[in-house]
Short mmCIF file of C-alpha atoms and ligand atoms in Angstrom, two decimals:
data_model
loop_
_atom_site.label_atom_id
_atom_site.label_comp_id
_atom_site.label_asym_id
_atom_site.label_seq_id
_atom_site.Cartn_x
_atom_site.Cartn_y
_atom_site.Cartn_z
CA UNK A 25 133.70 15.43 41.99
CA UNK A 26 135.74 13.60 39.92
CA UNK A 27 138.95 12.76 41.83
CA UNK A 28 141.87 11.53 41.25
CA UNK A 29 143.44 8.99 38.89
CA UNK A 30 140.69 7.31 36.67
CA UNK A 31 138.05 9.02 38.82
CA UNK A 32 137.66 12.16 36.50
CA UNK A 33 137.70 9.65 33.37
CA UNK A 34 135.10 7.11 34.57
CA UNK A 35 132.63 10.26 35.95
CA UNK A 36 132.76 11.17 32.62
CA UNK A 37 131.07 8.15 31.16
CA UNK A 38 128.68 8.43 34.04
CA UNK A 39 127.48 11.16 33.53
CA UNK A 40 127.41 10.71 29.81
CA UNK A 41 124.69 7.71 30.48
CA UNK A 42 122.46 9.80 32.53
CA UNK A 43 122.31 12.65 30.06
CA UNK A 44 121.34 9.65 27.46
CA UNK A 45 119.26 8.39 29.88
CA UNK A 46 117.10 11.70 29.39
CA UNK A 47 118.22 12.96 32.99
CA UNK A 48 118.98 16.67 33.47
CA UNK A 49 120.71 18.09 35.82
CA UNK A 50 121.99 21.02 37.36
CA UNK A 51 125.43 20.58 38.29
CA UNK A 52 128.65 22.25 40.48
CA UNK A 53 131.97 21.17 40.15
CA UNK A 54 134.63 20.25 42.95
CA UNK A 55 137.97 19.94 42.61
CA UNK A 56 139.27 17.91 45.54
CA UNK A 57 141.27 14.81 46.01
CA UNK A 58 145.01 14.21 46.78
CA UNK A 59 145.87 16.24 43.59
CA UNK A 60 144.08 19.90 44.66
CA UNK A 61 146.17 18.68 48.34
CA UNK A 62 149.18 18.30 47.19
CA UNK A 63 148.64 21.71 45.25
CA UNK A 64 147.65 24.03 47.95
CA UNK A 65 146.73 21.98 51.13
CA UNK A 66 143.00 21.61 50.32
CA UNK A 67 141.04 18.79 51.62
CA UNK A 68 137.95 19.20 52.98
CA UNK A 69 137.21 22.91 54.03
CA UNK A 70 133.96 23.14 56.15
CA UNK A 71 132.30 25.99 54.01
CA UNK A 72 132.19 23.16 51.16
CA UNK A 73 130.17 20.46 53.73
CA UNK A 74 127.60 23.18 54.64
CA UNK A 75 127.74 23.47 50.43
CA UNK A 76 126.75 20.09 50.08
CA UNK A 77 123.66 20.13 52.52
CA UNK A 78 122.27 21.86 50.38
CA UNK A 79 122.39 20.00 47.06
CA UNK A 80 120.81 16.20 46.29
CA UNK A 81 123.87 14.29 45.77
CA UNK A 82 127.44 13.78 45.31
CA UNK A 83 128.49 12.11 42.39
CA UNK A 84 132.14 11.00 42.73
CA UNK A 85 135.05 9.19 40.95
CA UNK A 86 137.72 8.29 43.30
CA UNK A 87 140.17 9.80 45.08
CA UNK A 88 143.86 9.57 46.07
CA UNK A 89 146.91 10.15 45.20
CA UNK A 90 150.63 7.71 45.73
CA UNK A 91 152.47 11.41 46.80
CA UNK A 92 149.70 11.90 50.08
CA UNK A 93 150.68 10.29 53.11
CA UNK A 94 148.06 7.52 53.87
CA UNK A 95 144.93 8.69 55.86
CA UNK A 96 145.04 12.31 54.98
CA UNK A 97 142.27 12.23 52.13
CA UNK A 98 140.67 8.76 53.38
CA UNK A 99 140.32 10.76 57.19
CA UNK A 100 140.35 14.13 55.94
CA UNK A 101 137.74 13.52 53.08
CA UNK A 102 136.17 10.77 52.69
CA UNK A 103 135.51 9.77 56.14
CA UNK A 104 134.88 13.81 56.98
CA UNK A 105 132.34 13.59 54.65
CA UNK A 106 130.26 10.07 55.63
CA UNK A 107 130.62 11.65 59.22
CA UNK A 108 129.80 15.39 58.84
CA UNK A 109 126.89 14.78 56.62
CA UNK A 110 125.65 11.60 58.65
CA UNK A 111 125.80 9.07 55.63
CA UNK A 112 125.28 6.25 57.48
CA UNK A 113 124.33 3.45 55.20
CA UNK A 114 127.01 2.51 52.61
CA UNK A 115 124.73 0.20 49.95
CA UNK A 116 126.97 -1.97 47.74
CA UNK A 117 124.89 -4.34 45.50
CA UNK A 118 126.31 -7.09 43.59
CA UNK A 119 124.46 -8.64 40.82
CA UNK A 120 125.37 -11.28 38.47
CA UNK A 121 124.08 -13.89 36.13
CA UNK A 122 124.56 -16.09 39.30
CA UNK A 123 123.82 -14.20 42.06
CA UNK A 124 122.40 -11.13 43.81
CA UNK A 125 122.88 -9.93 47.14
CA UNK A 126 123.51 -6.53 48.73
CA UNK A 127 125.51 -5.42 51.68
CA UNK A 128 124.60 -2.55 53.71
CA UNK A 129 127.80 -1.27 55.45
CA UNK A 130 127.30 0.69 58.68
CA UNK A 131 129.05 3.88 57.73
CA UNK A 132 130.13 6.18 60.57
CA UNK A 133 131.10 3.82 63.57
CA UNK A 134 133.04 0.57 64.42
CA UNK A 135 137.09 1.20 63.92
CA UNK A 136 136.53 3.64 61.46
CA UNK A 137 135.34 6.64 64.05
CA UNK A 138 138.78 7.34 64.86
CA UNK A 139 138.54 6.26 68.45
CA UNK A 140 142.41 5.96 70.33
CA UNK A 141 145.92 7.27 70.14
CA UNK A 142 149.46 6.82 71.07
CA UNK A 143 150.77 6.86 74.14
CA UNK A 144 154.80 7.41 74.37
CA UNK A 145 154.80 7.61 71.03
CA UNK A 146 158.27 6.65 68.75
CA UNK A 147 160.06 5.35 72.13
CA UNK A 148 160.47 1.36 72.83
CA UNK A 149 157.62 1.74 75.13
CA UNK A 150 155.08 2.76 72.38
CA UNK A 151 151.51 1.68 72.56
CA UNK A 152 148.48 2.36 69.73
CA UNK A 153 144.81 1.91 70.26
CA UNK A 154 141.97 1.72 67.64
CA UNK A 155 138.86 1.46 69.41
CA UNK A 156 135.66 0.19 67.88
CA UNK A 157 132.38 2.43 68.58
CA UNK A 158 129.13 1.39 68.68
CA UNK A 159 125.95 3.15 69.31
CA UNK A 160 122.76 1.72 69.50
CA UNK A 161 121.06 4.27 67.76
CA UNK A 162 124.00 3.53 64.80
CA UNK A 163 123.79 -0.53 64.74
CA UNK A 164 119.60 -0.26 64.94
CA UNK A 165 119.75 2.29 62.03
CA UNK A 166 121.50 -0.03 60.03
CA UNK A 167 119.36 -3.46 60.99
CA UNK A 168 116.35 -1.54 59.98
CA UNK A 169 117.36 -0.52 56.96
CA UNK A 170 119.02 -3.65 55.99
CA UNK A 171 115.11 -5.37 57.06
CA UNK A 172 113.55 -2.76 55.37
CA UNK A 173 115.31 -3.51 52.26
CA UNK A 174 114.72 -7.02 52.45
CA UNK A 175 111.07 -7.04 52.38
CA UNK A 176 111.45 -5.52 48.67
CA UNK A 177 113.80 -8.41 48.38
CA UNK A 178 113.95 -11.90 48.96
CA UNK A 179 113.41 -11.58 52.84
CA UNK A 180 116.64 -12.67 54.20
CA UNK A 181 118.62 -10.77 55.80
CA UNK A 182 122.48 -12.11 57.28
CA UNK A 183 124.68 -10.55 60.45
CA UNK A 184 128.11 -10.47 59.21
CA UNK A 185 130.59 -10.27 62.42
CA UNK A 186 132.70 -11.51 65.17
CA UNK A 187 130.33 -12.50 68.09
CA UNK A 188 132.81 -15.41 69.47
CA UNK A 189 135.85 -12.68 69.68
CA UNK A 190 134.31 -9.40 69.51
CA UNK A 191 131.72 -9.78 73.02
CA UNK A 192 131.18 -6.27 73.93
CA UNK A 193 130.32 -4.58 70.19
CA UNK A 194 129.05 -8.19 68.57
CA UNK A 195 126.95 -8.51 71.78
CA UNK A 196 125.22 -5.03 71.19
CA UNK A 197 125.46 -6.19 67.17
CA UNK A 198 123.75 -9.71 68.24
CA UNK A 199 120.81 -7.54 70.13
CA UNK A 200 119.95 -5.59 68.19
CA UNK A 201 119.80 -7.27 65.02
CA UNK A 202 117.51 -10.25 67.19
CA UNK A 203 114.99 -6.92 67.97
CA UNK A 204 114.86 -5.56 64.82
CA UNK A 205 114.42 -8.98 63.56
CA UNK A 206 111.49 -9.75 65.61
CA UNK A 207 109.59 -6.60 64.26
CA UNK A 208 109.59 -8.64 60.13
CA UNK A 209 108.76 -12.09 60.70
CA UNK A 210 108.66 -12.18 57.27
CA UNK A 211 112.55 -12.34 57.02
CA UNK A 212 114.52 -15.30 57.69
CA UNK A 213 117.67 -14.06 58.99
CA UNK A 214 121.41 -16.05 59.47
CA UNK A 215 124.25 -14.94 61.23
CA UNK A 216 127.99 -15.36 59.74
CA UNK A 217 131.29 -14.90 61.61
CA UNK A 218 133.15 -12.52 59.32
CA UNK A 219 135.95 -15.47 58.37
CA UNK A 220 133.15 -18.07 57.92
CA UNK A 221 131.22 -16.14 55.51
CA UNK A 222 135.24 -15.22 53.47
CA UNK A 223 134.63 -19.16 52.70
CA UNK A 224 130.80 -19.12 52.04
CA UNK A 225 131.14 -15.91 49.62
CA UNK A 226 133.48 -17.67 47.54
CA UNK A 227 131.89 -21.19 47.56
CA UNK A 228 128.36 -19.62 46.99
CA UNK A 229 127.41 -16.13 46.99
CA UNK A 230 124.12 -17.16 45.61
CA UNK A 231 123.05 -17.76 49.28
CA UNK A 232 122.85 -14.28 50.33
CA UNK A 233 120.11 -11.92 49.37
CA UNK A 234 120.24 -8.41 52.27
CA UNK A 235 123.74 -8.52 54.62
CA UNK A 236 124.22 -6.03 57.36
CA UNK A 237 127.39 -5.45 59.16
CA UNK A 238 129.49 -2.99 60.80
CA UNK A 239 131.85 -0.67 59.15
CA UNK A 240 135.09 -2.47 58.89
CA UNK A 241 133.68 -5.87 58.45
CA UNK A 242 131.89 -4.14 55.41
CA UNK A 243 135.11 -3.01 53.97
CA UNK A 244 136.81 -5.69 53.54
CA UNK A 245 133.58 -8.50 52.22
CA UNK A 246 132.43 -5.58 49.69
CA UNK A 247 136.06 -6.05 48.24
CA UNK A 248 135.55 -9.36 48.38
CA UNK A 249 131.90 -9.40 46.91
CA UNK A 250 133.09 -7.59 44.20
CA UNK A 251 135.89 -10.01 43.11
CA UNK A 252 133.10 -12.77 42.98
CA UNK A 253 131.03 -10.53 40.64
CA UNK A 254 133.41 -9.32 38.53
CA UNK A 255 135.54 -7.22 39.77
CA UNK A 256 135.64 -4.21 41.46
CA UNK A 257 135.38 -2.32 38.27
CA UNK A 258 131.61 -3.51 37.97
CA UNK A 259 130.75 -2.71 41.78
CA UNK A 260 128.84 0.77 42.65
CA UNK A 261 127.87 2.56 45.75
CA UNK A 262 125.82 4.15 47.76
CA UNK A 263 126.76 6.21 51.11
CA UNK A 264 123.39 7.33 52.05
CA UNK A 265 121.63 9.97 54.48
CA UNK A 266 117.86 8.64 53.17
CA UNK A 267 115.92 11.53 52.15
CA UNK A 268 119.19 13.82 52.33
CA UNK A 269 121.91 14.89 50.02
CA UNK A 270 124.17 11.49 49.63
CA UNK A 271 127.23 10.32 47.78
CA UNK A 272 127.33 7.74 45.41
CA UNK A 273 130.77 6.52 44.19
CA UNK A 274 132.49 2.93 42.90
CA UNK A 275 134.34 0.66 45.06
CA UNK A 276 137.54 0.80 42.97
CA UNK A 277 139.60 3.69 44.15
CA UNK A 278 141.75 6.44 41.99
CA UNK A 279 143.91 3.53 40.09
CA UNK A 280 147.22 5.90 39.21
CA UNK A 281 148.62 3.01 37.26
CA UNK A 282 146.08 2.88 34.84
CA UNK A 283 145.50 6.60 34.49
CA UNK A 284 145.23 7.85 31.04
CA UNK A 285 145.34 4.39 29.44
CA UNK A 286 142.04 4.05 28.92
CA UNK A 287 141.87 0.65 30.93
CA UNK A 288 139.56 1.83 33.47
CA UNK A 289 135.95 0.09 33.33
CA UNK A 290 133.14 2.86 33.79
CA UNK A 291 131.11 0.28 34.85
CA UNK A 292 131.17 0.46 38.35
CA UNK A 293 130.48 4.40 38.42
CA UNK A 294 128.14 4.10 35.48
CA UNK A 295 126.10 1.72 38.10
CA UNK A 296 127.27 4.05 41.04
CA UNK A 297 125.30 6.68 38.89
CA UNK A 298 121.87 5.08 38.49
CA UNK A 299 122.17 4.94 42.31
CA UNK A 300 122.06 8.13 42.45
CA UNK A 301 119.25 8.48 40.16
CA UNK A 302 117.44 5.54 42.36
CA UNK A 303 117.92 8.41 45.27
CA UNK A 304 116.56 11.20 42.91
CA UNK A 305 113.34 9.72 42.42
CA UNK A 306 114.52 8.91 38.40
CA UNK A 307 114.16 5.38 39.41
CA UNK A 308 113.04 4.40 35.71
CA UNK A 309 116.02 6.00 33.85
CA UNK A 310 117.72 4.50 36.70
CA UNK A 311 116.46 0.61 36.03
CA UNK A 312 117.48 1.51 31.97
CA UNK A 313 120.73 2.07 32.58
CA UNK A 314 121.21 -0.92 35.08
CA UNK A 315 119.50 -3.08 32.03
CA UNK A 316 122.15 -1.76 29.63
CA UNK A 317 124.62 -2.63 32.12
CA UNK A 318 123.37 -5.79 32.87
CA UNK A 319 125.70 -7.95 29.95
CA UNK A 320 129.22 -6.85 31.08
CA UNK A 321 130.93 -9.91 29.24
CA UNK A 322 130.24 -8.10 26.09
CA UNK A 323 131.14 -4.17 27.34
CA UNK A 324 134.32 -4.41 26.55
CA UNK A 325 136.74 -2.04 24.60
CA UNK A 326 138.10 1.84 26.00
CA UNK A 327 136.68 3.72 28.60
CA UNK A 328 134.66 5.31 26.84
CA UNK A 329 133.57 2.82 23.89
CA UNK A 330 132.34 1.14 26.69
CA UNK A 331 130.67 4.62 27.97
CA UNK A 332 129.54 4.47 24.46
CA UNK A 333 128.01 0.98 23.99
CA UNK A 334 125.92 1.63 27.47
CA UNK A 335 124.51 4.62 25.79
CA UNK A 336 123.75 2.95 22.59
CA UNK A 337 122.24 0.26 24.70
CA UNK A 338 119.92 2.47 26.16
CA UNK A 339 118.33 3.61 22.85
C1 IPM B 415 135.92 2.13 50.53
C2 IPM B 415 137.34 2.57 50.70
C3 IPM B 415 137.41 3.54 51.86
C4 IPM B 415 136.93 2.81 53.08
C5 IPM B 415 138.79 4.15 52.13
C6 IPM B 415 139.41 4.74 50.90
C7 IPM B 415 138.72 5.17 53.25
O1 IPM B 415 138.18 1.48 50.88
O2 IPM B 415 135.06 3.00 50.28
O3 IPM B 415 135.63 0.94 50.66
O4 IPM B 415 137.70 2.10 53.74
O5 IPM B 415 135.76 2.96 53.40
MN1 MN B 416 137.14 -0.44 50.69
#
């Protein structure tokens, strides 16, 4: 699904590198995004979901368009999809001469379920709410995962959120993570309030190795991560269902301004595509690719020279 914008271009170069990368695959197309919207009202149809159960992964540019209203293909298609097909760890590494850490996102809860409404809407009296949700069975997913991944790691794992402010969702957040904890004492573990660790992430990323936090928290540090590692151009991701068909995308999103220009650094779908492979089971094609990546400073040129110079890397 290439998208929107630069999403098409930099799927491209993707999926250039895994064919060089000796990967076959059978693939399906999908045309969806805030373009195939704003052409006949498409965004999400369920018939294509129950589609997607049925295949190993999604491979995706990036999607939106500046002509769609905001939250129609963020809600309608993006967030349709983590919910619907129960993608419920979004994996963003970031890795660096300097540093390498990885934040698992909790993907379906927090802010982002769509919890609230307006009451008396458009009068003086107007009042929005924007409830956060948290299940135990959602937070506890996440902690585990985020432990699991740590003992193939440096065994350290950090809570990213808003205990002080937050008591009734950071309590359930402090819990759990202090019980899943206590089943790897082999993993130190620190806790960050989400402004604190704004401040430690730019002073010294180095410090992190696994963090885990909740869905909106994990929006805005991965954004953050990225721009201490690069750029979001270099950052890939994962939104994963483990041992079920997931989606693997960059960070950036459909760049409209760039479009066409040849600007856009494959990079960070490149990387978002040896995730996918990593899912597949093609971890070692995977690990060749990520080595090819691994200089950025000196992938530099067009899209797709640098598509190019990844694939010659790989020889
Ligand atoms: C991301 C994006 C999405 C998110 C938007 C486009 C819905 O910012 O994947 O980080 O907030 O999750
Ligand atoms: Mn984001």
């Amino acid at each position: 699904m290439g998208g929107d914008g630069i999403g098409p271009e930099v799927v491209t170069e993707g999926l250039k590198v895994i064919a060089a990368a000796g990967v076959e695959m059978d693939t399906v197309e999908y045309d969806l995004g805030g373009e195939r919207y704003m052409k006949d009202g498409t965004i999400l149809p369920d018939e294509i979901v129950e589609e997607w159960r049925g295949l190993d992964a999604l491979y995706a540019g990036a999607v939106g368009s500046p002509g769609v209203p905001p939250g129609v293909i963020e809600r309608g298609l993006l967030l349709k999809m983590r919910f619907d097909l129960d993608l419920y760890i979004n994996l963003r590494p970031f890795v660096t001469t300097d540093h390498d850490f990885v934040v698992i996102r909790e993907n379906t809860e927090g802010t982002y379920a769509g919890e609230g409404g307006f009451l008396r809407k458009n009068t003086a009296e107007e009042v929005a709410t924007q409830g956060s949700v948290n299940t135990r069975h959602g937070v506890e997913r996440a902690c585990r995962y985020a432990f699991e991944l740590a003992m193939t790691r440096n065994k350290h794992v950090t809570l990213i959120h808003k205990t002080n402010v937050l008591t009734f969702s950071g309590d359930l957040w402090d819990r759990t993570f202090n019980e899943v904890a206590a089943e790897y004492p082999a993993v130190d573990t620190w806790y960050n309030h989400i402004d604190a660790a704004c401040i430690y992430m730019v002073e010294n990323p180095a410090q992190y190795d696994v963090i885990v936090t909740d869905n909106l928290f994990g929006d805005i540090i991965t954004d953050l991560a990225g721009a201490v590692s690069g750029g979001i151009g270099l950052a890939p991701t994962a939104n994963l269902h483990p041992g079920k068909m997931s989606m693997f995308e960059p960070v950036h999103g459909s760049a409209p301004d760039i479009v066409g220009t040849g600007m856009a650094n494959p990079i960070a779908a490149i990387l978002s595509g040896a995730m996918m492979l990593d899912h597949l089971g093609e971890t070692d094609a995977a690990d060749r690719i990520r080595t090819a990546c691994a200089d950025t400073d000196t992938l530099t040129g067009t899209t797709s020279e640098i598509g190019d110079a990844v694939v010659a890397r790989l020889a």
